[in-house]
Amino acid sequence: MKRTFYIATVALMAFACKNETKTTVVDIRSGEGNTFSIGGKKIAEPSDKVVLFDGSNLNAWKGYGTDGMHDNWTIEDGAMAFTPGEEGGKNIITKNTYKNFELNLEWKVSEGGNSGIFWGVKESPEFKEAYETGPEIQVLDDERHPDAKVANGTHKAGSLYDMIKPADGMINPAGEWNKVTLYINHDSNLGKVSLNGKEAYTFPVNGEEWDAMVAKTKFADWKGFGKYQEGHIGLQDHGDKVWYRNITIKEL
């Protein structure tokens, strides 16, 4: 769902009145991005980046399979925090859907913790969990969680879960923040993941190459996994405390 940001309508009214020229500037809306100049004053040129979470509210998110937001997700010190309860399955997704995009966020996991970042999630009664359709970038405490020791490293933090592992040394330990950039472009059939400012790996996102990757994983026989080019971004309840912050997305 492409958003369009309208820079302010600038009305320049020039007329002669006692040799004076009058300039009127109407409704200038500033935003992130480059700047340009009008009459020597710098005006912000809005970018296409959309804030999904900036520490002030959870308005861009909802519970998967429900209209409301799960109470387990709150704001702590400017971060989106998940606190596990007795009942699991409290995954959340964006209210909007995306096809081609660049997602940026930071995550921090508790000791022994596990979570994940999904994309391409199809919300449907047919699929009870977000992970049934959405591929995942793993969020994990590699030092303490057993998942880091299996599947040839493709369950480690920062991995494209069960498919591609990152190089060693790219992830900060539990209790420290990690930055992830996820680039997905179905038109060029390119996915990229960067971890803490360094490119980790690339991969196809559709077609025969993507299908071949999925066929080698535990998702091979899952009806909807990785099938939806446009879908929600999701964050996982895996029963452990986890934090997210500075979440933005830019549609391509």
PDB file of C-alpha atoms in Angstrom:
ATOM      1  CA  MET A   1       0.000   0.000   0.000  1.00  0.00           C
ATOM      2  CA  LYS A   2       2.068   2.881  -1.307  1.00  0.00           C
ATOM      3  CA  ARG A   3       1.900   6.025   0.745  1.00  0.00           C
ATOM      4  CA  THR A   4       2.305   9.427  -0.831  1.00  0.00           C
ATOM      5  CA  PHE A   5       3.557  12.339   1.183  1.00  0.00           C
ATOM      6  CA  TYR A   6       2.546  15.712  -0.127  1.00  0.00           C
ATOM      7  CA  ILE A   7       4.984  18.511   0.394  1.00  0.00           C
ATOM      8  CA  ALA A   8       3.355  21.705   1.264  1.00  0.00           C
ATOM      9  CA  THR A   9       1.596  23.703  -1.326  1.00  0.00           C
ATOM     10  CA  VAL A  10       3.722  26.749  -1.787  1.00  0.00           C
ATOM     11  CA  ALA A  11       1.811  29.695  -3.148  1.00  0.00           C
ATOM     12  CA  LEU A  12       3.909  32.548  -4.402  1.00  0.00           C
ATOM     13  CA  MET A  13       1.815  35.659  -4.857  1.00  0.00           C
ATOM     14  CA  ALA A  14       3.733  38.501  -6.381  1.00  0.00           C
ATOM     15  CA  PHE A  15       2.118  41.797  -7.008  1.00  0.00           C
ATOM     16  CA  ALA A  16       3.155  45.392  -7.262  1.00  0.00           C
ATOM     17  CA  CYS A  17       2.065  47.624  -4.442  1.00  0.00           C
ATOM     18  CA  LYS A  18       4.207  50.609  -3.685  1.00  0.00           C
ATOM     19  CA  ASN A  19       7.148  48.760  -5.270  1.00  0.00           C
ATOM     20  CA  GLU A  20       6.814  45.889  -2.721  1.00  0.00           C
ATOM     21  CA  THR A  21       6.707  42.153  -3.457  1.00  0.00           C
ATOM     22  CA  LYS A  22       4.801  39.880  -1.078  1.00  0.00           C
ATOM     23  CA  THR A  23       5.457  36.139  -0.749  1.00  0.00           C
ATOM     24  CA  THR A  24       3.052  33.825   1.033  1.00  0.00           C
ATOM     25  CA  VAL A  25       4.009  30.281   2.049  1.00  0.00           C
ATOM     26  CA  VAL A  26       1.048  28.035   2.789  1.00  0.00           C
ATOM     27  CA  ASP A  27       0.948  24.796   4.853  1.00  0.00           C
ATOM     28  CA  ILE A  28       4.468  23.465   4.714  1.00  0.00           C
ATOM     29  CA  ARG A  29       4.732  19.920   6.083  1.00  0.00           C
ATOM     30  CA  SER A  30       8.227  18.833   6.960  1.00  0.00           C
ATOM     31  CA  GLY A  31       9.520  15.305   7.247  1.00  0.00           C
ATOM     32  CA  GLU A  32      12.610  13.159   7.096  1.00  0.00           C
ATOM     33  CA  GLY A  33      14.711  13.293   3.974  1.00  0.00           C
ATOM     34  CA  ASN A  34      16.648  15.803   1.912  1.00  0.00           C
ATOM     35  CA  THR A  35      16.217  19.545   2.129  1.00  0.00           C
ATOM     36  CA  PHE A  36      15.594  22.225  -0.452  1.00  0.00           C
ATOM     37  CA  SER A  37      15.572  25.972  -0.205  1.00  0.00           C
ATOM     38  CA  ILE A  38      12.835  28.551  -0.632  1.00  0.00           C
ATOM     39  CA  GLY A  39      13.865  32.154  -0.187  1.00  0.00           C
ATOM     40  CA  GLY A  40      17.043  31.085   1.571  1.00  0.00           C
ATOM     41  CA  LYS A  41      15.192  28.937   4.100  1.00  0.00           C
ATOM     42  CA  LYS A  42      15.793  25.194   4.207  1.00  0.00           C
ATOM     43  CA  ILE A  43      12.640  23.098   3.891  1.00  0.00           C
ATOM     44  CA  ALA A  44      12.608  19.377   4.668  1.00  0.00           C
ATOM     45  CA  GLU A  45      11.693  17.128   1.756  1.00  0.00           C
ATOM     46  CA  PRO A  46       9.760  14.131   3.092  1.00  0.00           C
ATOM     47  CA  SER A  47      11.100  10.634   2.434  1.00  0.00           C
ATOM     48  CA  ASP A  48       9.032   7.511   1.835  1.00  0.00           C
ATOM     49  CA  LYS A  49      10.150   6.027   5.144  1.00  0.00           C
ATOM     50  CA  VAL A  50       7.239   5.173   7.438  1.00  0.00           C
ATOM     51  CA  VAL A  51       7.611   4.812  11.183  1.00  0.00           C
ATOM     52  CA  LEU A  52       6.136   1.550  12.475  1.00  0.00           C
ATOM     53  CA  PHE A  53       7.331   2.124  16.030  1.00  0.00           C
ATOM     54  CA  ASP A  54       9.145   5.109  17.545  1.00  0.00           C
ATOM     55  CA  GLY A  55       8.580   4.468  21.223  1.00  0.00           C
ATOM     56  CA  SER A  56       5.396   6.491  21.540  1.00  0.00           C
ATOM     57  CA  ASN A  57       2.595   4.065  20.598  1.00  0.00           C
ATOM     58  CA  LEU A  58       1.720   0.688  19.084  1.00  0.00           C
ATOM     59  CA  ASN A  59      -0.808   2.039  16.596  1.00  0.00           C
ATOM     60  CA  ALA A  60       0.759   0.386  13.535  1.00  0.00           C
ATOM     61  CA  TRP A  61       0.393  -3.110  15.050  1.00  0.00           C
ATOM     62  CA  LYS A  62      -2.282  -5.637  15.935  1.00  0.00           C
ATOM     63  CA  GLY A  63      -2.488  -9.170  17.209  1.00  0.00           C
ATOM     64  CA  TYR A  64      -2.378 -11.880  14.579  1.00  0.00           C
ATOM     65  CA  GLY A  65      -5.892 -13.212  14.054  1.00  0.00           C
ATOM     66  CA  THR A  66      -7.544 -10.531  16.139  1.00  0.00           C
ATOM     67  CA  ASP A  67      -8.537  -6.897  15.712  1.00  0.00           C
ATOM     68  CA  GLY A  68      -6.928  -5.734  18.952  1.00  0.00           C
ATOM     69  CA  MET A  69      -3.408  -5.670  20.357  1.00  0.00           C
ATOM     70  CA  HIS A  70      -2.207  -8.342  22.751  1.00  0.00           C
ATOM     71  CA  ASP A  71      -1.622  -7.015  26.270  1.00  0.00           C
ATOM     72  CA  ASN A  72       1.710  -8.839  26.443  1.00  0.00           C
ATOM     73  CA  TRP A  73       3.190  -6.193  24.136  1.00  0.00           C
ATOM     74  CA  THR A  74       3.910  -2.902  25.920  1.00  0.00           C
ATOM     75  CA  ILE A  75       6.296   0.032  25.797  1.00  0.00           C
ATOM     76  CA  GLU A  76       9.302   0.032  28.140  1.00  0.00           C
ATOM     77  CA  ASP A  77      11.853   2.857  28.050  1.00  0.00           C
ATOM     78  CA  GLY A  78      11.015   3.670  24.430  1.00  0.00           C
ATOM     79  CA  ALA A  79      11.152   0.054  23.258  1.00  0.00           C
ATOM     80  CA  MET A  80       8.376  -2.345  22.289  1.00  0.00           C
ATOM     81  CA  ALA A  81       8.587  -5.104  24.880  1.00  0.00           C
ATOM     82  CA  PHE A  82       7.069  -8.563  24.852  1.00  0.00           C
ATOM     83  CA  THR A  83       6.481 -10.200  28.225  1.00  0.00           C
ATOM     84  CA  PRO A  84       5.365 -13.845  28.002  1.00  0.00           C
ATOM     85  CA  GLY A  85       2.222 -14.988  29.782  1.00  0.00           C
ATOM     86  CA  GLU A  86       0.674 -18.334  30.566  1.00  0.00           C
ATOM     87  CA  GLU A  87      -0.912 -18.563  27.108  1.00  0.00           C
ATOM     88  CA  GLY A  88       1.291 -18.458  24.023  1.00  0.00           C
ATOM     89  CA  GLY A  89       0.596 -17.480  20.427  1.00  0.00           C
ATOM     90  CA  LYS A  90       0.591 -13.733  21.036  1.00  0.00           C
ATOM     91  CA  ASN A  91       2.297 -12.893  17.757  1.00  0.00           C
ATOM     92  CA  ILE A  92       1.716  -9.424  16.312  1.00  0.00           C
ATOM     93  CA  ILE A  93       1.629  -8.091  12.767  1.00  0.00           C
ATOM     94  CA  THR A  94       1.503  -4.732  11.045  1.00  0.00           C
ATOM     95  CA  LYS A  95      -1.930  -3.455  10.171  1.00  0.00           C
ATOM     96  CA  ASN A  96      -0.729  -2.769   6.628  1.00  0.00           C
ATOM     97  CA  THR A  97       0.732  -5.195   4.108  1.00  0.00           C
ATOM     98  CA  TYR A  98       3.896  -4.810   2.040  1.00  0.00           C
ATOM     99  CA  LYS A  99       5.429  -6.369  -1.060  1.00  0.00           C
ATOM    100  CA  ASN A 100       8.696  -4.617  -1.931  1.00  0.00           C
ATOM    101  CA  PHE A 101      10.316  -2.841   0.998  1.00  0.00           C
ATOM    102  CA  GLU A 102      13.276  -2.108   3.216  1.00  0.00           C
ATOM    103  CA  LEU A 103      12.606  -2.774   6.896  1.00  0.00           C
ATOM    104  CA  ASN A 104      14.902  -1.430   9.605  1.00  0.00           C
ATOM    105  CA  LEU A 105      14.694  -2.253  13.293  1.00  0.00           C
ATOM    106  CA  GLU A 106      16.686  -3.071  16.400  1.00  0.00           C
ATOM    107  CA  TRP A 107      16.125  -6.039  18.699  1.00  0.00           C
ATOM    108  CA  LYS A 108      17.358  -7.203  22.077  1.00  0.00           C
ATOM    109  CA  VAL A 109      16.612 -10.616  23.578  1.00  0.00           C
ATOM    110  CA  SER A 110      16.703 -11.899  27.144  1.00  0.00           C
ATOM    111  CA  GLU A 111      19.126 -14.604  28.271  1.00  0.00           C
ATOM    112  CA  GLY A 112      18.109 -17.886  26.672  1.00  0.00           C
ATOM    113  CA  GLY A 113      15.491 -16.037  24.647  1.00  0.00           C
ATOM    114  CA  ASN A 114      13.973 -16.691  21.238  1.00  0.00           C
ATOM    115  CA  SER A 115      11.808 -14.587  18.907  1.00  0.00           C
ATOM    116  CA  GLY A 116      11.639 -13.745  15.226  1.00  0.00           C
ATOM    117  CA  ILE A 117      10.869 -11.192  12.533  1.00  0.00           C
ATOM    118  CA  PHE A 118       8.436 -12.323   9.821  1.00  0.00           C
ATOM    119  CA  TRP A 119       7.495 -10.919   6.450  1.00  0.00           C
ATOM    120  CA  GLY A 120       4.969 -12.016   3.820  1.00  0.00           C
ATOM    121  CA  VAL A 121       2.518 -13.060   6.529  1.00  0.00           C
ATOM    122  CA  LYS A 122      -0.957 -14.001   5.293  1.00  0.00           C
ATOM    123  CA  GLU A 123      -3.575 -13.395   7.989  1.00  0.00           C
ATOM    124  CA  SER A 124      -6.297 -15.952   7.434  1.00  0.00           C
ATOM    125  CA  PRO A 125      -8.391 -18.414   9.491  1.00  0.00           C
ATOM    126  CA  GLU A 126      -6.694 -21.046   7.351  1.00  0.00           C
ATOM    127  CA  PHE A 127      -3.394 -20.309   9.104  1.00  0.00           C
ATOM    128  CA  LYS A 128      -3.423 -20.293  12.898  1.00  0.00           C
ATOM    129  CA  GLU A 129       0.066 -18.830  13.320  1.00  0.00           C
ATOM    130  CA  ALA A 130       2.031 -16.117  11.517  1.00  0.00           C
ATOM    131  CA  TYR A 131       4.978 -18.472  10.987  1.00  0.00           C
ATOM    132  CA  GLU A 132       2.843 -20.778   8.846  1.00  0.00           C
ATOM    133  CA  THR A 133       3.174 -18.336   5.950  1.00  0.00           C
ATOM    134  CA  GLY A 134       5.881 -15.827   6.876  1.00  0.00           C
ATOM    135  CA  PRO A 135       9.607 -16.525   6.434  1.00  0.00           C
ATOM    136  CA  GLU A 136      11.627 -15.518   9.484  1.00  0.00           C
ATOM    137  CA  ILE A 137      14.776 -13.686  10.455  1.00  0.00           C
ATOM    138  CA  GLN A 138      15.813 -15.379  13.688  1.00  0.00           C
ATOM    139  CA  VAL A 139      16.107 -13.497  16.991  1.00  0.00           C
ATOM    140  CA  LEU A 140      17.997 -15.627  19.516  1.00  0.00           C
ATOM    141  CA  ASP A 141      20.452 -15.823  22.377  1.00  0.00           C
ATOM    142  CA  ASP A 142      23.051 -17.897  20.536  1.00  0.00           C
ATOM    143  CA  GLU A 143      25.104 -18.540  23.642  1.00  0.00           C
ATOM    144  CA  ARG A 144      22.360 -20.154  25.711  1.00  0.00           C
ATOM    145  CA  HIS A 145      19.538 -21.311  23.422  1.00  0.00           C
ATOM    146  CA  PRO A 146      19.836 -24.848  21.994  1.00  0.00           C
ATOM    147  CA  ASP A 147      18.520 -23.751  18.577  1.00  0.00           C
ATOM    148  CA  ALA A 148      21.902 -22.157  17.882  1.00  0.00           C
ATOM    149  CA  LYS A 149      23.552 -25.594  17.976  1.00  0.00           C
ATOM    150  CA  VAL A 150      21.401 -27.350  15.363  1.00  0.00           C
ATOM    151  CA  ALA A 151      20.548 -27.205  11.624  1.00  0.00           C
ATOM    152  CA  ASN A 152      24.095 -26.291  10.556  1.00  0.00           C
ATOM    153  CA  GLY A 153      23.739 -22.819  12.061  1.00  0.00           C
ATOM    154  CA  THR A 154      20.590 -21.859  10.150  1.00  0.00           C
ATOM    155  CA  HIS A 155      18.714 -21.373  13.432  1.00  0.00           C
ATOM    156  CA  LYS A 156      21.241 -18.893  14.822  1.00  0.00           C
ATOM    157  CA  ALA A 157      20.410 -15.249  15.429  1.00  0.00           C
ATOM    158  CA  GLY A 158      20.238 -13.291  12.185  1.00  0.00           C
ATOM    159  CA  SER A 159      19.668 -16.363  10.036  1.00  0.00           C
ATOM    160  CA  LEU A 160      17.008 -16.741   7.401  1.00  0.00           C
ATOM    161  CA  TYR A 161      15.492 -19.428   9.566  1.00  0.00           C
ATOM    162  CA  ASP A 162      16.272 -22.982   8.445  1.00  0.00           C
ATOM    163  CA  MET A 163      17.760 -21.692   5.182  1.00  0.00           C
ATOM    164  CA  ILE A 164      20.792 -19.381   5.430  1.00  0.00           C
ATOM    165  CA  LYS A 165      23.115 -18.700   8.343  1.00  0.00           C
ATOM    166  CA  PRO A 166      25.097 -15.480   8.847  1.00  0.00           C
ATOM    167  CA  ALA A 167      28.840 -15.433   9.360  1.00  0.00           C
ATOM    168  CA  ASP A 168      30.076 -15.773  12.932  1.00  0.00           C
ATOM    169  CA  GLY A 169      30.592 -12.625  14.955  1.00  0.00           C
ATOM    170  CA  MET A 170      27.840 -10.518  13.387  1.00  0.00           C
ATOM    171  CA  ILE A 171      25.447 -10.598  16.355  1.00  0.00           C
ATOM    172  CA  ASN A 172      25.739  -8.950  19.755  1.00  0.00           C
ATOM    173  CA  PRO A 173      24.952 -11.149  22.792  1.00  0.00           C
ATOM    174  CA  ALA A 174      21.758 -11.305  24.849  1.00  0.00           C
ATOM    175  CA  GLY A 175      20.987  -8.050  26.619  1.00  0.00           C
ATOM    176  CA  GLU A 176      22.568  -5.927  23.848  1.00  0.00           C
ATOM    177  CA  TRP A 177      20.884  -4.282  20.870  1.00  0.00           C
ATOM    178  CA  ASN A 178      21.212  -5.626  17.340  1.00  0.00           C
ATOM    179  CA  LYS A 179      20.251  -3.744  14.192  1.00  0.00           C
ATOM    180  CA  VAL A 180      18.650  -5.568  11.246  1.00  0.00           C
ATOM    181  CA  THR A 181      17.938  -4.310   7.742  1.00  0.00           C
ATOM    182  CA  LEU A 182      15.705  -6.574   5.666  1.00  0.00           C
ATOM    183  CA  TYR A 183      15.419  -5.750   1.954  1.00  0.00           C
ATOM    184  CA  ILE A 184      12.761  -7.597  -0.049  1.00  0.00           C
ATOM    185  CA  ASN A 185      12.119  -6.906  -3.743  1.00  0.00           C
ATOM    186  CA  HIS A 186       9.902  -9.369  -5.580  1.00  0.00           C
ATOM    187  CA  ASP A 187      10.236  -7.465  -8.852  1.00  0.00           C
ATOM    188  CA  SER A 188      13.995  -8.029  -8.972  1.00  0.00           C
ATOM    189  CA  ASN A 189      13.764 -11.318  -7.031  1.00  0.00           C
ATOM    190  CA  LEU A 190      16.261 -10.150  -4.443  1.00  0.00           C
ATOM    191  CA  GLY A 191      16.338 -10.374  -0.672  1.00  0.00           C
ATOM    192  CA  LYS A 192      19.159  -8.963   1.483  1.00  0.00           C
ATOM    193  CA  VAL A 193      19.856  -9.009   5.193  1.00  0.00           C
ATOM    194  CA  SER A 194      22.290  -6.685   6.934  1.00  0.00           C
ATOM    195  CA  LEU A 195      23.241  -7.181  10.582  1.00  0.00           C
ATOM    196  CA  ASN A 196      24.653  -4.352  12.669  1.00  0.00           C
ATOM    197  CA  GLY A 197      25.545  -2.364   9.565  1.00  0.00           C
ATOM    198  CA  LYS A 198      27.206  -5.178   7.579  1.00  0.00           C
ATOM    199  CA  GLU A 199      25.619  -7.128   4.723  1.00  0.00           C
ATOM    200  CA  ALA A 200      25.176 -10.727   5.862  1.00  0.00           C
ATOM    201  CA  TYR A 201      23.701 -12.532   2.839  1.00  0.00           C
ATOM    202  CA  THR A 202      21.407 -12.302  -0.179  1.00  0.00           C
ATOM    203  CA  PHE A 203      18.764 -14.711  -1.462  1.00  0.00           C
ATOM    204  CA  PRO A 204      15.988 -15.095  -4.066  1.00  0.00           C
ATOM    205  CA  VAL A 205      12.476 -14.335  -2.827  1.00  0.00           C
ATOM    206  CA  ASN A 206      10.282 -16.085  -5.385  1.00  0.00           C
ATOM    207  CA  GLY A 207      10.267 -18.475  -8.322  1.00  0.00           C
ATOM    208  CA  GLU A 208      12.162 -21.715  -8.781  1.00  0.00           C
ATOM    209  CA  GLU A 209      15.216 -20.679  -6.759  1.00  0.00           C
ATOM    210  CA  TRP A 210      13.112 -19.753  -3.736  1.00  0.00           C
ATOM    211  CA  ASP A 211      11.048 -22.925  -4.042  1.00  0.00           C
ATOM    212  CA  ALA A 212      14.244 -24.988  -4.157  1.00  0.00           C
ATOM    213  CA  MET A 213      15.443 -23.396  -0.926  1.00  0.00           C
ATOM    214  CA  VAL A 214      12.150 -24.059   0.842  1.00  0.00           C
ATOM    215  CA  ALA A 215      12.123 -27.661  -0.400  1.00  0.00           C
ATOM    216  CA  LYS A 216      15.234 -28.373   1.685  1.00  0.00           C
ATOM    217  CA  THR A 217      13.671 -27.125   4.932  1.00  0.00           C
ATOM    218  CA  LYS A 218      11.065 -28.271   7.443  1.00  0.00           C
ATOM    219  CA  PHE A 219       8.618 -25.974   5.621  1.00  0.00           C
ATOM    220  CA  ALA A 220       8.705 -28.001   2.405  1.00  0.00           C
ATOM    221  CA  ASP A 221       5.207 -29.407   2.844  1.00  0.00           C
ATOM    222  CA  TRP A 222       3.642 -26.367   4.495  1.00  0.00           C
ATOM    223  CA  LYS A 223       0.809 -25.209   2.266  1.00  0.00           C
ATOM    224  CA  GLY A 224       1.233 -21.451   2.564  1.00  0.00           C
ATOM    225  CA  PHE A 225       4.839 -20.939   3.602  1.00  0.00           C
ATOM    226  CA  GLY A 226       6.612 -18.258   1.583  1.00  0.00           C
ATOM    227  CA  LYS A 227       3.826 -18.202  -1.000  1.00  0.00           C
ATOM    228  CA  TYR A 228       2.522 -14.655  -0.495  1.00  0.00           C
ATOM    229  CA  GLN A 229       4.502 -11.858  -2.097  1.00  0.00           C
ATOM    230  CA  GLU A 230       2.442  -9.214  -0.315  1.00  0.00           C
ATOM    231  CA  GLY A 231       1.867  -9.668   3.367  1.00  0.00           C
ATOM    232  CA  HIS A 232       2.234  -8.344   6.887  1.00  0.00           C
ATOM    233  CA  ILE A 233       5.421  -7.810   8.869  1.00  0.00           C
ATOM    234  CA  GLY A 234       5.274  -9.868  12.070  1.00  0.00           C
ATOM    235  CA  LEU A 235       7.012 -10.188  15.442  1.00  0.00           C
ATOM    236  CA  GLN A 236       7.003 -13.499  17.276  1.00  0.00           C
ATOM    237  CA  ASP A 237       5.913 -14.632  20.700  1.00  0.00           C
ATOM    238  CA  HIS A 238       8.215 -17.567  21.399  1.00  0.00           C
ATOM    239  CA  GLY A 239       7.626 -17.521  25.135  1.00  0.00           C
ATOM    240  CA  ASP A 240      10.618 -15.326  26.027  1.00  0.00           C
ATOM    241  CA  LYS A 241      11.171 -11.676  26.892  1.00  0.00           C
ATOM    242  CA  VAL A 242      12.261  -9.611  23.886  1.00  0.00           C
ATOM    243  CA  TRP A 243      12.450  -5.945  22.913  1.00  0.00           C
ATOM    244  CA  TYR A 244      12.210  -4.091  19.581  1.00  0.00           C
ATOM    245  CA  ARG A 245      12.756  -0.422  18.788  1.00  0.00           C
ATOM    246  CA  ASN A 246      13.280   2.135  15.975  1.00  0.00           C
ATOM    247  CA  ILE A 247      11.134   0.225  13.488  1.00  0.00           C
ATOM    248  CA  THR A 248      10.743   1.856  10.069  1.00  0.00           C
ATOM    249  CA  ILE A 249       9.795   0.634   6.615  1.00  0.00           C
ATOM    250  CA  LYS A 250      10.293   2.105   3.169  1.00  0.00           C
ATOM    251  CA  GLU A 251       8.351   0.752   0.222  1.00  0.00           C
ATOM    252  CA  LEU A 252      10.360   0.340  -2.973  1.00  0.00           C
TER     253      LEU A 252
END
